[in-house]
């Protein structure tokens, strides 16, 4: 008998037939004698639909209210999934994130899990029931509903697996596992049998939405080994775990493309100590993640100025502009420009630690395709470039072909 945490994403619970299909799989495990905690997402399209409704009311909805709204998506699915299990004669109880004991901080729309007290979950498991938990949501210590960032049901599952010391954590989705690139964009992408936390973390943070990056961070921190697999068949998936020596033999494990970044450029920032600190502190205080940063010194007449460019999530662009514009009188830059037509293309692999010349090869491939590089950033195990969005998918296929095949 094993304690298993399973997570089913939006497509896997996308309609009532799919929910019945999930219930059948869960029932099979339950009949074998396993204890099951099942985390579900909102049905596909529901969260996007709710965000759209909110934006029809106001372009910058209050984030507490947005969480109140978004949390309803997962609550629909938990109830329907419990009902589908009942129809198969399996005892099942649905719990909201709060009822499952998921306590978060108060950063609405991207709250972090502080701790989990899964008392109710344990009791229900003891009673023989399948426990269905709403993904993506939690509650602050003073009872405010929060959500965990887009794709946050992955985090709910991994965090519950850690808190419950589960024997197995399975992330069911609409692909067979983690691929060398998004199979929807790169038809030659291959499924990986295994991948290290660090590689998965980079791929996820750089646009591979198959796993939410924070959930991978959490899994690494608490040593939760998990499997990404399909809810539509029984093929073995991809095991995500600590790096092994043999993984270093491969230079590039995967390629990812993030189309959800926007570039902001502040033109004519006075070139004085403390300017960057002011700008990035204000963005940080507004809980806006800044990714790549590039600064160019201008050599014109007059007092020295710089142009400062950085990237943020598209979803944060409006908020970031507001924060920046409020700083204008203090910092004194000349102009703010925003460009949403960018893509961030990255290659990732722990093997880069011991191989040289990888960046040069990537830039050569892009040059051959006539693709201009706008910004570059690297770490020990990844290289990212900002390029024109219109050419980004083409670039991704070219880079995949060069490094992976
Ligand atoms: P879920 O709703 O199950 O959470 P998501 O839509 O969030 O599923 O993630 C699954 C999708 O991630 C796949 O359909 C695929 O298009 C996309 N994806 C992006 N990069 C990868 C990758 N490297 N491997 C597998 N899937 C990927
Ligand atoms: N429903 C949420 C989203 O669409 C969480 C999730 O699916 O994991 O982002
Ligand atoms: Mg997802």
Short mmCIF file of N, CA and C and ligand atoms in Angstrom, two decimals, residues 7-12 41 154 172-175 177-184 203 207-211 255, ligand 1:
data_model
loop_
_atom_site.label_atom_id
_atom_site.label_comp_id
_atom_site.label_asym_id
_atom_site.label_seq_id
_atom_site.Cartn_x
_atom_site.Cartn_y
_atom_site.Cartn_z
N UNK A 7 -1.62 14.66 -9.59
CA UNK A 7 -2.15 15.97 -9.99
C UNK A 7 -2.63 15.89 -11.43
N UNK A 8 -3.81 16.39 -11.67
CA UNK A 8 -4.36 16.41 -13.03
C UNK A 8 -4.54 17.86 -13.47
N UNK A 9 -3.93 18.21 -14.58
CA UNK A 9 -3.99 19.58 -15.10
C UNK A 9 -5.27 19.85 -15.87
N UNK A 10 -5.37 21.09 -16.33
CA UNK A 10 -6.60 21.59 -16.95
C UNK A 10 -7.17 20.75 -18.09
N UNK A 11 -6.30 20.32 -19.01
CA UNK A 11 -6.81 19.53 -20.14
C UNK A 11 -7.30 18.17 -19.66
N UNK A 12 -6.61 17.62 -18.67
CA UNK A 12 -6.95 16.29 -18.16
C UNK A 12 -8.31 16.27 -17.48
N UNK A 41 -6.65 20.88 -11.24
CA UNK A 41 -6.67 22.26 -11.73
C UNK A 41 -8.09 22.63 -12.13
N UNK A 154 0.60 22.54 -9.82
CA UNK A 154 1.80 21.70 -9.71
C UNK A 154 2.42 21.86 -8.32
N UNK A 172 0.03 14.37 -13.81
CA UNK A 172 -0.62 13.94 -15.06
C UNK A 172 -0.96 15.16 -15.91
N UNK A 173 -0.57 15.07 -17.19
CA UNK A 173 -0.82 16.20 -18.07
C UNK A 173 -1.24 15.71 -19.45
N UNK A 174 -1.17 16.58 -20.46
CA UNK A 174 -1.65 16.19 -21.78
C UNK A 174 -0.53 15.80 -22.74
N UNK A 175 0.69 15.65 -22.22
CA UNK A 175 1.81 15.10 -23.02
C UNK A 175 2.41 13.95 -22.23
N UNK A 177 5.28 13.40 -21.11
CA UNK A 177 6.34 13.68 -20.15
C UNK A 177 7.02 14.98 -20.52
N UNK A 178 8.23 15.14 -20.02
CA UNK A 178 9.01 16.32 -20.36
C UNK A 178 9.79 16.01 -21.64
N UNK A 179 9.68 16.87 -22.63
CA UNK A 179 10.33 16.68 -23.91
C UNK A 179 11.55 17.61 -24.02
N UNK A 180 12.37 17.34 -25.04
CA UNK A 180 13.55 18.18 -25.26
C UNK A 180 13.16 19.60 -25.67
N UNK A 181 11.90 19.78 -26.10
CA UNK A 181 11.34 21.10 -26.39
C UNK A 181 9.83 20.92 -26.43
N UNK A 182 9.09 22.01 -26.43
CA UNK A 182 7.63 21.90 -26.52
C UNK A 182 7.26 21.16 -27.81
N UNK A 183 6.67 19.96 -27.68
CA UNK A 183 6.38 19.19 -28.89
C UNK A 183 5.38 19.87 -29.82
N UNK A 184 4.65 20.85 -29.31
CA UNK A 184 3.72 21.58 -30.19
C UNK A 184 4.47 22.50 -31.15
N UNK A 203 14.37 24.99 -17.44
CA UNK A 203 13.43 24.90 -18.57
C UNK A 203 12.09 25.52 -18.17
N UNK A 207 10.20 29.12 -19.77
CA UNK A 207 9.06 29.05 -20.69
C UNK A 207 8.43 27.70 -20.92
N UNK A 208 9.08 26.60 -20.49
CA UNK A 208 8.45 25.29 -20.71
C UNK A 208 7.35 25.10 -19.68
N UNK A 209 6.12 25.36 -20.10
CA UNK A 209 5.07 25.45 -19.07
C UNK A 209 4.59 24.09 -18.58
N UNK A 210 5.27 23.03 -19.00
CA UNK A 210 4.87 21.69 -18.56
C UNK A 210 4.94 21.55 -17.03
N UNK A 211 5.85 22.28 -16.38
CA UNK A 211 5.86 22.33 -14.90
C UNK A 211 6.00 23.79 -14.47
N UNK A 255 15.44 22.71 -24.99
CA UNK A 255 15.35 24.07 -25.54
C UNK A 255 14.00 24.62 -25.14
P1 LIG B 1 -1.53 21.07 -17.38
O1 LIG B 1 -2.81 21.74 -17.71
O2 LIG B 1 -1.61 19.58 -17.32
O3 LIG B 1 -0.84 21.67 -16.20
P2 LIG B 1 0.12 22.60 -19.16
O4 LIG B 1 -0.63 23.07 -20.36
O5 LIG B 1 0.37 23.54 -18.05
O6 LIG B 1 -0.61 21.29 -18.65
O7 LIG B 1 1.51 21.96 -19.62
C1 LIG B 1 1.55 20.97 -20.62
C2 LIG B 1 1.98 21.59 -21.94
O8 LIG B 1 3.30 22.10 -21.81
C3 LIG B 1 2.07 20.64 -23.09
O9 LIG B 1 0.84 20.49 -23.75
C4 LIG B 1 3.14 21.26 -23.99
O10 LIG B 1 2.62 21.93 -25.10
C5 LIG B 1 3.81 22.29 -23.10
N1 LIG B 1 5.26 22.16 -23.06
C6 LIG B 1 6.13 23.20 -23.17
N2 LIG B 1 7.38 22.76 -23.11
C7 LIG B 1 7.33 21.42 -22.94
C8 LIG B 1 8.33 20.40 -22.80
N3 LIG B 1 9.63 20.69 -22.82
N4 LIG B 1 7.91 19.13 -22.64
C9 LIG B 1 6.60 18.83 -22.61
N5 LIG B 1 5.62 19.75 -22.74
C10 LIG B 1 5.97 21.03 -22.91
#
